[in-house]
mmCIF file of C-alpha atoms and ligand atoms in Angstrom:
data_model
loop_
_atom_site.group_PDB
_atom_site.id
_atom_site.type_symbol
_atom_site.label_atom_id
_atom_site.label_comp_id
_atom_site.label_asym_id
_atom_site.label_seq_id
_atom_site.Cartn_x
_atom_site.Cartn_y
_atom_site.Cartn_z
ATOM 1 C CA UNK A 609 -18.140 -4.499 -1.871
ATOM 2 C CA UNK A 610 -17.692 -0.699 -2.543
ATOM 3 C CA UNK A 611 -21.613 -0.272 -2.840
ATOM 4 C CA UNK A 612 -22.379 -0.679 0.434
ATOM 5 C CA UNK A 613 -19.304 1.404 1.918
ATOM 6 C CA UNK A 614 -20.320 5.141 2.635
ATOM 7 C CA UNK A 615 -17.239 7.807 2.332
ATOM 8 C CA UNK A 616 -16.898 9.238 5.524
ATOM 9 C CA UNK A 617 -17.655 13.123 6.039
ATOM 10 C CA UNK A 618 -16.267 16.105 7.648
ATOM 11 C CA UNK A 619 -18.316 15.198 11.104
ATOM 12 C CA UNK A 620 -16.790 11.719 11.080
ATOM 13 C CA UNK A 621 -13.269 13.098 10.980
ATOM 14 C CA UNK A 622 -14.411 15.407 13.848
ATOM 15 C CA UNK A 623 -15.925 12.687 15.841
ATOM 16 C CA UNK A 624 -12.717 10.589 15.490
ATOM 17 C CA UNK A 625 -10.580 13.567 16.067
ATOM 18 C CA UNK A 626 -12.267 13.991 19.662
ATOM 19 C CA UNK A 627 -11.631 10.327 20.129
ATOM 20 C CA UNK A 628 -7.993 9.593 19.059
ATOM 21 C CA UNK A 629 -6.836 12.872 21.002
ATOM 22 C CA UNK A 630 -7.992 10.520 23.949
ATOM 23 C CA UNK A 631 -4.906 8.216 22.962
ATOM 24 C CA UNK A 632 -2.490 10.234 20.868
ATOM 25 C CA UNK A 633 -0.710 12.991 21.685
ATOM 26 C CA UNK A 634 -1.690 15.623 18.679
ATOM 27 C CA UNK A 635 -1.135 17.382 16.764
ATOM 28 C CA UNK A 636 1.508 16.232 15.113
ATOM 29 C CA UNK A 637 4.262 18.803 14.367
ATOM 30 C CA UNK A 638 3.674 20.929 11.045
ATOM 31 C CA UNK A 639 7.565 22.498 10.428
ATOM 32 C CA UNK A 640 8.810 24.839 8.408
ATOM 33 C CA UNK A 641 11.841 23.966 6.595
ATOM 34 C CA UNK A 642 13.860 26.875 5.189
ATOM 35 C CA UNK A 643 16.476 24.679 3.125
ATOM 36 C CA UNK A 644 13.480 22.982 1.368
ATOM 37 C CA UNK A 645 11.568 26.424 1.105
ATOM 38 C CA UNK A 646 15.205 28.034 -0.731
ATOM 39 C CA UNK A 647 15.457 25.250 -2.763
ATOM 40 C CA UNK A 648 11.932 25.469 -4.552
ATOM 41 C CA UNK A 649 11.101 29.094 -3.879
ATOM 42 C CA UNK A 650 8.128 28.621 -1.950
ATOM 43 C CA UNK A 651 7.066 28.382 1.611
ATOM 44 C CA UNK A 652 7.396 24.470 2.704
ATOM 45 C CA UNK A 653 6.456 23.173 5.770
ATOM 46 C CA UNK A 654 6.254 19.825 6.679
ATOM 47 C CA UNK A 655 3.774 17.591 8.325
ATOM 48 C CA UNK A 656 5.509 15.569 10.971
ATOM 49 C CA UNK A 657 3.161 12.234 10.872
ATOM 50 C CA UNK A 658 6.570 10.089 11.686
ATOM 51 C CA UNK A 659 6.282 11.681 14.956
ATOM 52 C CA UNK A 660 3.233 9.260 16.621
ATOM 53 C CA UNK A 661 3.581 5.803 18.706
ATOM 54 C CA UNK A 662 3.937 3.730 15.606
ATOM 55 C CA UNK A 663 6.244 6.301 13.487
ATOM 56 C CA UNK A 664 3.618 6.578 10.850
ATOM 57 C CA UNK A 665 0.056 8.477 10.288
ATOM 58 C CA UNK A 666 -2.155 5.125 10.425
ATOM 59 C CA UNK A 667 -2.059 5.075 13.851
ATOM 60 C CA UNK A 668 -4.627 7.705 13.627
ATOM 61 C CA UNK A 669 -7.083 5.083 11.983
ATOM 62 C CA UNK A 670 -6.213 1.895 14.073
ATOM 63 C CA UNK A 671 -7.503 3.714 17.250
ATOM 64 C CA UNK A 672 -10.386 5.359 15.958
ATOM 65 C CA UNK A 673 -11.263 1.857 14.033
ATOM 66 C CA UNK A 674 -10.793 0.250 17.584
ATOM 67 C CA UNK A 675 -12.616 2.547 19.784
ATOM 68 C CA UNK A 676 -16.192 1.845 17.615
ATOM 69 C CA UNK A 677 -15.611 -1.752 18.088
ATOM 70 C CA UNK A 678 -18.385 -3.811 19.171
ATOM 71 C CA UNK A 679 -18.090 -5.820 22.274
ATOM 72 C CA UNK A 680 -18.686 -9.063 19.922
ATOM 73 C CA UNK A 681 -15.979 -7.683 17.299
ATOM 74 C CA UNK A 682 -13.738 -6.842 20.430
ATOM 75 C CA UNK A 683 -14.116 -10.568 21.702
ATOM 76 C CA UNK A 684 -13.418 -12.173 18.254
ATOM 77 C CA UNK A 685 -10.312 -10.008 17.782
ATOM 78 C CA UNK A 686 -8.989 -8.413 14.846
ATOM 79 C CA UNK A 687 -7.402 -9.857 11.561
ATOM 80 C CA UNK A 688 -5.628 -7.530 9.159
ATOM 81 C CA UNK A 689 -2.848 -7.819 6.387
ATOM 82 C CA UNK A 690 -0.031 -5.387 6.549
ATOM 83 C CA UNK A 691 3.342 -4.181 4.776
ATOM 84 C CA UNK A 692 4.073 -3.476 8.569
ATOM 85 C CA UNK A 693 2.516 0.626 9.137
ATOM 86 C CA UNK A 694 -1.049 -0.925 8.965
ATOM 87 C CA UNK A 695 -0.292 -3.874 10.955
ATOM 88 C CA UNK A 696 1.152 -1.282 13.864
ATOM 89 C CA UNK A 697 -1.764 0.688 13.636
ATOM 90 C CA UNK A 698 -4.480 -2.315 14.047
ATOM 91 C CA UNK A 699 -2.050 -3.968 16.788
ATOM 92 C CA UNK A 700 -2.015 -0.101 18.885
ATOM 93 C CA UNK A 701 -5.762 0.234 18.508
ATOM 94 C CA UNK A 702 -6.284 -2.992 19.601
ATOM 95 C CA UNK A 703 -4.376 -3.158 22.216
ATOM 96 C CA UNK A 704 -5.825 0.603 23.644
ATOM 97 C CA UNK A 705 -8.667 -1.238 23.930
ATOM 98 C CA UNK A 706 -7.843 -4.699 25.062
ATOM 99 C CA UNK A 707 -8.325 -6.655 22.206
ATOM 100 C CA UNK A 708 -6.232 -9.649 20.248
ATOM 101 C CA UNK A 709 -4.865 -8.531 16.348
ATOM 102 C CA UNK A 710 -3.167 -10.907 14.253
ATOM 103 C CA UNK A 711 -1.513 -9.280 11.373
ATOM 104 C CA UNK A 712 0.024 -11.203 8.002
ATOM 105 C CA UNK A 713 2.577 -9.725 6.565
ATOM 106 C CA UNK A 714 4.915 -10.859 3.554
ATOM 107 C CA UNK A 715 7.412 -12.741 4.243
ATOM 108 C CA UNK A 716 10.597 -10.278 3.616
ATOM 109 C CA UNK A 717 8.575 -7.654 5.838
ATOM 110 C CA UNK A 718 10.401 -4.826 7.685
ATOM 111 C CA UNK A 719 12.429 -6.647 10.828
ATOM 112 C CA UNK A 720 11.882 -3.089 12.599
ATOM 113 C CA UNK A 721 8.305 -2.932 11.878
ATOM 114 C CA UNK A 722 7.661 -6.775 13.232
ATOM 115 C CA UNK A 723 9.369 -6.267 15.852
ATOM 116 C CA UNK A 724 7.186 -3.290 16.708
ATOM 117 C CA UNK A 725 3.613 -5.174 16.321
ATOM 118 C CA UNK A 726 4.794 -8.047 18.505
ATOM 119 C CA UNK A 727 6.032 -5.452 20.618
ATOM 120 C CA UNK A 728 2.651 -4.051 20.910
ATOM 121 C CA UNK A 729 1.024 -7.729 21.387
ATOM 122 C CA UNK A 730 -0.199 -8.336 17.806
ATOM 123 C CA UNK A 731 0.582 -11.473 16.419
ATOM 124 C CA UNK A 732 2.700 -11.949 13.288
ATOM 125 C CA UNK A 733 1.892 -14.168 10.251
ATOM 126 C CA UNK A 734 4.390 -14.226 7.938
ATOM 127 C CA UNK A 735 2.654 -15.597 4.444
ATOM 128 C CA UNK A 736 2.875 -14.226 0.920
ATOM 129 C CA UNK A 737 5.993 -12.945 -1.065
ATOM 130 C CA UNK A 738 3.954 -9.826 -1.755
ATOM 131 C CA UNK A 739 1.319 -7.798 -0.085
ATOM 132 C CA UNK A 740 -1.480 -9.339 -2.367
ATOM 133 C CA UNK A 741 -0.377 -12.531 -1.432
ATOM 134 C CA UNK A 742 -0.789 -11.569 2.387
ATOM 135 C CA UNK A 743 -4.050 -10.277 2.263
ATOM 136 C CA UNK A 744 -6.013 -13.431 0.583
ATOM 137 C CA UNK A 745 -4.420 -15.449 3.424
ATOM 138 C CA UNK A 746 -5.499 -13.157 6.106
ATOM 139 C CA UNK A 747 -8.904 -12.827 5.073
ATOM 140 C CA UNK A 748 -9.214 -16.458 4.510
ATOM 141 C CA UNK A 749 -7.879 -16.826 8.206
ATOM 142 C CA UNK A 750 -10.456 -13.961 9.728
ATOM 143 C CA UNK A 751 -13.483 -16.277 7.435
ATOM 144 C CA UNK A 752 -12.356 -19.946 9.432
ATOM 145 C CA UNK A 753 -11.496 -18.095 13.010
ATOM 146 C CA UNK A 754 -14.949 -15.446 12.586
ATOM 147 C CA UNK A 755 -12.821 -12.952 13.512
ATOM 148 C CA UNK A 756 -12.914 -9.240 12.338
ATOM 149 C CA UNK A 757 -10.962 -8.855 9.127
ATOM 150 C CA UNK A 758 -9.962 -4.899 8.950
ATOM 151 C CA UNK A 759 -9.559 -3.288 5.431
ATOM 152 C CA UNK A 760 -6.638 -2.005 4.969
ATOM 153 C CA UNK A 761 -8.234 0.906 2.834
ATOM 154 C CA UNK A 762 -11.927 -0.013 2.346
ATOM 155 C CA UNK A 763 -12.830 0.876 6.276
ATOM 156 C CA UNK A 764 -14.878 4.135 6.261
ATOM 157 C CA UNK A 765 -13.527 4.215 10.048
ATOM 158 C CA UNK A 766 -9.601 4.532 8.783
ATOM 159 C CA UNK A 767 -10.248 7.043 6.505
ATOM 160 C CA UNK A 768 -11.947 9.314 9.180
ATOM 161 C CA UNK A 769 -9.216 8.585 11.640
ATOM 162 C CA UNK A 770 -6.587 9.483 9.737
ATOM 163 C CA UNK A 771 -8.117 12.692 7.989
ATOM 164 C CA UNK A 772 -7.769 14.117 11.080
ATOM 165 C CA UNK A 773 -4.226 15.170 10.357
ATOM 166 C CA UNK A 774 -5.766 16.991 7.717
ATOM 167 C CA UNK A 775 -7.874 18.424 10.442
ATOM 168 C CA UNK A 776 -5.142 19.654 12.154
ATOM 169 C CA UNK A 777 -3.102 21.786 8.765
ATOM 170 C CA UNK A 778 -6.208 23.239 7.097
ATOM 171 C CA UNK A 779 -8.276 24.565 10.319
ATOM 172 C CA UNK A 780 -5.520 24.855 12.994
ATOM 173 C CA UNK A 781 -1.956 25.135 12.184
ATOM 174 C CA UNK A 782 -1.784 26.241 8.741
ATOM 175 C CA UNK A 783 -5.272 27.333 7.106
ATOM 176 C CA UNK A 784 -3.711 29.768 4.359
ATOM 177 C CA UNK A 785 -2.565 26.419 2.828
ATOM 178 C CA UNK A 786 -1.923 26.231 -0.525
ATOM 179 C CA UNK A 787 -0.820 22.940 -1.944
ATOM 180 C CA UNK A 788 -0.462 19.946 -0.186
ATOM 181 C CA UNK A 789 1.299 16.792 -1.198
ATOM 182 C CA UNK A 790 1.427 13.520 0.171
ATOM 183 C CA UNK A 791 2.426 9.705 -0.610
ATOM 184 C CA UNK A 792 -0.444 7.731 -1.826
ATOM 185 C CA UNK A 793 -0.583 3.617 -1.582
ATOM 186 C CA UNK A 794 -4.037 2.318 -1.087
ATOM 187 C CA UNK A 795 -5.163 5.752 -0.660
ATOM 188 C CA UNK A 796 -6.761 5.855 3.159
ATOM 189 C CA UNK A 797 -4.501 9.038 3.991
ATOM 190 C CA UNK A 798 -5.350 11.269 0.227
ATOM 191 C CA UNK A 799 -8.984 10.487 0.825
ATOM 192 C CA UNK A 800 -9.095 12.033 4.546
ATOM 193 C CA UNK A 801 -7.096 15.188 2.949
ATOM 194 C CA UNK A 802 -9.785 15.803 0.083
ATOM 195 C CA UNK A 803 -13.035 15.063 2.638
ATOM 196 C CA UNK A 804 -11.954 17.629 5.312
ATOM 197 C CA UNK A 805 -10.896 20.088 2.472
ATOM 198 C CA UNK A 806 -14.301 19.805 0.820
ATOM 199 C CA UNK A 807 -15.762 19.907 3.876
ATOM 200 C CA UNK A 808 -14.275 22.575 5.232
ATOM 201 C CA UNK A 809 -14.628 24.336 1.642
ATOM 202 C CA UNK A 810 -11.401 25.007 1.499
ATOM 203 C CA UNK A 811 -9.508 26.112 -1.309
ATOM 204 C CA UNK A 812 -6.067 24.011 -1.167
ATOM 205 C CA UNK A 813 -5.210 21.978 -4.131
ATOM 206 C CA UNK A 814 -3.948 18.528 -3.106
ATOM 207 C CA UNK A 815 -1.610 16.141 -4.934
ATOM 208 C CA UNK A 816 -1.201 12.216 -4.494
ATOM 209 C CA UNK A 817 2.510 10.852 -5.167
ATOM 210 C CA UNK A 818 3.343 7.415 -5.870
ATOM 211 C CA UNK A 819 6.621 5.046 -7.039
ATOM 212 C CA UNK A 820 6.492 4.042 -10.689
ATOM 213 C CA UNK A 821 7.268 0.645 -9.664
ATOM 214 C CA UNK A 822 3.861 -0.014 -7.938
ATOM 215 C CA UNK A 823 1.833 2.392 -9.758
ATOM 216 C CA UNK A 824 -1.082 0.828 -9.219
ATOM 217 C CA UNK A 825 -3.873 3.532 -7.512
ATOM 218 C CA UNK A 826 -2.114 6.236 -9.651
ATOM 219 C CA UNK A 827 -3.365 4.510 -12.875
ATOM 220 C CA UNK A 828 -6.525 3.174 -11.590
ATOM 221 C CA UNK A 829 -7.200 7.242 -10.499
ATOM 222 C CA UNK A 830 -6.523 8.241 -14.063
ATOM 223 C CA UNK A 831 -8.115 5.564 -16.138
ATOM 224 C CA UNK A 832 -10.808 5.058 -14.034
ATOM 225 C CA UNK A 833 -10.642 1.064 -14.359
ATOM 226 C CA UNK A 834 -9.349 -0.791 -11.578
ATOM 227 C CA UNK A 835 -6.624 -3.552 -12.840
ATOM 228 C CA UNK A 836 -3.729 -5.182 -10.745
ATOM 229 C CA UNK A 837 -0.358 -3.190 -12.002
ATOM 230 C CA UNK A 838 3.156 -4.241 -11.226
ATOM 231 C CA UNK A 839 4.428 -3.999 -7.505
ATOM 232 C CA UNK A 840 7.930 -3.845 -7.036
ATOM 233 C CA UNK A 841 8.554 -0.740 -5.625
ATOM 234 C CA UNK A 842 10.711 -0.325 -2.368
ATOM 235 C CA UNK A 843 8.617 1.913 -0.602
ATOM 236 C CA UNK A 844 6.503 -0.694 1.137
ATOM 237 C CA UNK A 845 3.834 1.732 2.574
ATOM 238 C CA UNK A 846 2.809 2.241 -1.034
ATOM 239 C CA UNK A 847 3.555 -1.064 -2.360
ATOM 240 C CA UNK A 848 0.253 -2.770 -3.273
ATOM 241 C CA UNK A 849 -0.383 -4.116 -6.920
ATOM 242 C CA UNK A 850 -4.136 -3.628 -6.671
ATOM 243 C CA UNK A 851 -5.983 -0.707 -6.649
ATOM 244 C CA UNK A 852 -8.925 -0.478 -4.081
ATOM 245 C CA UNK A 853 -11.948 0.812 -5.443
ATOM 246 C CA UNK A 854 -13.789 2.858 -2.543
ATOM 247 C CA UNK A 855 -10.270 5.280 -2.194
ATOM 248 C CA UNK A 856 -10.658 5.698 -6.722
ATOM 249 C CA UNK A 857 -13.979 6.087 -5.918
ATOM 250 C CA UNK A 858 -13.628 8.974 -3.281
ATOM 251 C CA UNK A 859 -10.494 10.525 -4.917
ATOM 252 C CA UNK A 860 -11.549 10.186 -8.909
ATOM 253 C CA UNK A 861 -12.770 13.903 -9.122
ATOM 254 C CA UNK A 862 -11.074 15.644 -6.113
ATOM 255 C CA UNK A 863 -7.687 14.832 -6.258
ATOM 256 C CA UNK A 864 -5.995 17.676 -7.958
ATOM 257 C CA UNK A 865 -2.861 15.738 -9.441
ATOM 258 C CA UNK A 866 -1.142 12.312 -9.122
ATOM 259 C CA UNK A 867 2.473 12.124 -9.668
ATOM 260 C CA UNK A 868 4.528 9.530 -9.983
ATOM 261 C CA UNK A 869 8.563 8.684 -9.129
ATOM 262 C CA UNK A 870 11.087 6.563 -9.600
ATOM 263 C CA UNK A 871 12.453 4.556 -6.482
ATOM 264 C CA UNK A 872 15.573 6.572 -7.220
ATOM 265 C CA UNK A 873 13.550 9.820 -6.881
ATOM 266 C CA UNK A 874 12.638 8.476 -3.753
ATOM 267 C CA UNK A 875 15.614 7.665 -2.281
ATOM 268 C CA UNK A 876 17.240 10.559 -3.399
ATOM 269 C CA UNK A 877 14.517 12.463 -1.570
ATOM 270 C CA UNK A 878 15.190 10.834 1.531
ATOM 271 C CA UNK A 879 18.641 12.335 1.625
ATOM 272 C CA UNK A 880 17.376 15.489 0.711
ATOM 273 C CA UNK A 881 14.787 15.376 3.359
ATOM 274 C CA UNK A 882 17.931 14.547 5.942
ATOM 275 C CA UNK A 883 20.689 16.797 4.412
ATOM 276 C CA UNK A 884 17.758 20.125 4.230
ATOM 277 C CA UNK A 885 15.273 19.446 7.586
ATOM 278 C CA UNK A 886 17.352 16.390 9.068
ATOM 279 C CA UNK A 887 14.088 14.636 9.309
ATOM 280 C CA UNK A 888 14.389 11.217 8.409
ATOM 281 C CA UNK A 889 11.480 9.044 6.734
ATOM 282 C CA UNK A 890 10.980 5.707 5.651
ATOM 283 C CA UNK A 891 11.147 5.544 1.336
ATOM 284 C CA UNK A 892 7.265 5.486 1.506
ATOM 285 C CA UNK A 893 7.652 8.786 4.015
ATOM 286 C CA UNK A 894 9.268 10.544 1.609
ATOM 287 C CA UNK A 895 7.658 9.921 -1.334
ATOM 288 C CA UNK A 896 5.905 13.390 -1.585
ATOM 289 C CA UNK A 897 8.904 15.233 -1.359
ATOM 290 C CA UNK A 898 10.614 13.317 -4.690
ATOM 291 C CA UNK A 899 7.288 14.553 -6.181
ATOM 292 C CA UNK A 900 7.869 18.419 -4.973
ATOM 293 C CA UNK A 901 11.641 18.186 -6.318
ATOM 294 C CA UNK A 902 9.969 16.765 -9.426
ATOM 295 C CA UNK A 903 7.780 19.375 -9.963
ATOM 296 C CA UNK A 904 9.724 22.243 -8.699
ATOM 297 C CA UNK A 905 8.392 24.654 -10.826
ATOM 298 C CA UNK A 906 4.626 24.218 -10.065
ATOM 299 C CA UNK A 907 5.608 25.406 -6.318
ATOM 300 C CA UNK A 908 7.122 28.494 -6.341
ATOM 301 C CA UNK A 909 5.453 30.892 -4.340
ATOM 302 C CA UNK A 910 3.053 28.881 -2.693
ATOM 303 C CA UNK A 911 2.612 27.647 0.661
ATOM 304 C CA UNK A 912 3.104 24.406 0.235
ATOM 305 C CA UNK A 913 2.714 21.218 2.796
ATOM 306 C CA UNK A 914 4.098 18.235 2.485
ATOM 307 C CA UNK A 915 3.495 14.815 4.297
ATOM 308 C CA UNK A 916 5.717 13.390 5.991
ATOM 309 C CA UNK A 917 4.233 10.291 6.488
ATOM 310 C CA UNK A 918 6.459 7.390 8.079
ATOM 311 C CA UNK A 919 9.577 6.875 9.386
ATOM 312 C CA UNK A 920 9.854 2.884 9.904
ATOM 313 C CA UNK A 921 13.018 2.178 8.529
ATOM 314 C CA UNK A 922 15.507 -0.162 9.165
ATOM 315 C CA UNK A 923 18.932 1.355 10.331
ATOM 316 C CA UNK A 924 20.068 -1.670 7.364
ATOM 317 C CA UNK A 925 17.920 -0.081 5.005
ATOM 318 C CA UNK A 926 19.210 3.702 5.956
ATOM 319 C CA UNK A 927 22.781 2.673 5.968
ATOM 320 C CA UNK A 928 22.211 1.494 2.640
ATOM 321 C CA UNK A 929 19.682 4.465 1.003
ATOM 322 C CA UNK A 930 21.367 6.780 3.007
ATOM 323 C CA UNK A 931 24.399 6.684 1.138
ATOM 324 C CA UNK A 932 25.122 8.274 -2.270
HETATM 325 C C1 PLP H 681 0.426 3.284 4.298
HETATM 326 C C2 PLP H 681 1.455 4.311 4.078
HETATM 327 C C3 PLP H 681 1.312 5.241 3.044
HETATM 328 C C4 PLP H 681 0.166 5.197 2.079
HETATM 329 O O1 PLP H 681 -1.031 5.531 2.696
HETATM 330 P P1 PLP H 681 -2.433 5.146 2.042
HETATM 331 O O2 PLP H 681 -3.405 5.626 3.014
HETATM 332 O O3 PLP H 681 -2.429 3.649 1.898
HETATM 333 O O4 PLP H 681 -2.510 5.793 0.721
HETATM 334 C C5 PLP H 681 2.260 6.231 2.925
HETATM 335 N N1 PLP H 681 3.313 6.287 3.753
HETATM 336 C C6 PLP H 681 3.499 5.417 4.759
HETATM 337 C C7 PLP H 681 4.686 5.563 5.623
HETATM 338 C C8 PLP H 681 2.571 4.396 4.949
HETATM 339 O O5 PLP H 681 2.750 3.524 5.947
#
């Protein structure tokens, strides 16, 4: 299936950026945190991409996915399988643009992020323990209804909509950039970052974190073989057991590192995140700054970014992380 896919390019994540602005109010914040900046001896900000409709960066891709729609697609409606961020994202793009989504999601999905799809008019399927489990059903379901089955990762379209927060850091708000880190799960987000830095010849360095307990993109990236890995990890964003082949494909020689961390990294970081910036993200959200704390000493000095990239947690769930 990855043969026939074509990465997107710099002019893509242009195009979409002149679209999505249309919807979304951006940029999204880029901060600077001085506790987090102290703390590692470098210059951190951070890139706000909780703050959007949805609470999460995919929004970016859902509306620029919708808006090239056509009229036969918009008709049939979408179909899409979703830990919940993707789900929000296809059922906000559709809806911008009048269109039906149905999204399946596992069945112990986020209450906060169901709530929010049917909120936004998608429907809700709840089938599959796991995410793998969810997205055979849904594109079974898209086959029998002929309706549009969306990627989740393998959409050219996504990965120009959401590189456009990339966009945003290395022209506009920040281009003496440089390191930037961010959470990686099927890998739509890390390949936008790479194609506007390449484009834009930039010099950043840019490094993919992951959990440990779903580590499946981060071995697929260094191996180069694509295998299904364990997926228990609690940040759901990034919780996929199979590796999808056009992100490996696009991020194999460009990404500069790949870290992974615990779940307890993780959660630890989101109290770090809180108790230094009093940002709060969703485990997934905070993935990339477990990875800076991890590798502390490979920051100092530099202007560093880091991804914020969700915030859909339940207040359950931060009752329960948020404690020590
Ligand atoms: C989906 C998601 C990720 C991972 O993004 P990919 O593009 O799949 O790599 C990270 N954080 C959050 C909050 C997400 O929803």
């Amino acid at each position: 299936m990855s043969a026939k896919l074509i990465p997107p390019t710099l002019e893509d994540v242009r195009r979409a950026r002149e679209i999505i602005r249309r919807t979304l109010s951006l940029p999204t914040p880029l901060v600077h945190s001085p506790g987090l900046s102290e703390r590692w001896d470098a210059h951190v900000s951070l890139k706000l991409e909780c703050m959007t409709p949805t609470s999460a960066f995919k929004v970016r891709g859902g509306v620029y996915f919708a808006s090239q729609l056509s009229a036969d697609e918009l008709e049939r409606g979408l179909v899409t399988s979703s830990t919940g961020n993707h789900g929000q994202s296809i059922a906000f793009g559709a809806a911008s643009i009048g269109a039906e989504a149905t999204i399946f999601m596992p069945t112990d999905a986020n209450a906060d992020k169901i709530a929010a799809i049917e909120r936004l008019g998608g429907k809700v399927e709840l089938i599959g323990e796991r995410f793998d489990e969810s997205r055979r059903k849904a594109e079974e379901y898209a086959v029998e209804r002929g309706a549009r089955y969306v990627e989740p990762v393998e959409e050219p379209k996504l990965i120009a909509g959401v590189g456009t927060a990339a966009l945003e850091v290395l022209e506009d708000q920040q281009p003496q950039t440089d390191l930037v880190l961010l959470p990686l799960g099927g890998g739509t987000g890390s390949s936008g970052w790479v194609t506007v830095r390449d484009g834009l010849g930039h010099s950043a360095e840019i490094w993919a974190a992951q959990s440990a307990q779903s580590p499946a993109a981060h071995d697929a990236w260094r191996s180069g073989t694509i295998e299904d890995r364990p997926n228990r990890s609690i940040a759901e964003g990034l919780a996929t057991g199979t590796p999808f082949p056009f992100a490996i494909e696009i991020l194999q020689h460009r990404l500069n590192d790949f870290i992974l961390v615990d779940d307890s990294q993780i959660l630890e970081a989101t109290r770090l995140l809180w108790d230094m910036q009093h940002v709060m993200a969703e485990p997934s959200g905070a993935v990339a700054v477990a990875a800076a704390e991890q590798e502390r000493d490979r920051l100092i000095g530099k202007r560093v970014v880091i991804v914020i990239s969700g915030a859909n947690a339940t207040r359950e769930q931060l009752v329960d992380w948020l404690a020590d």
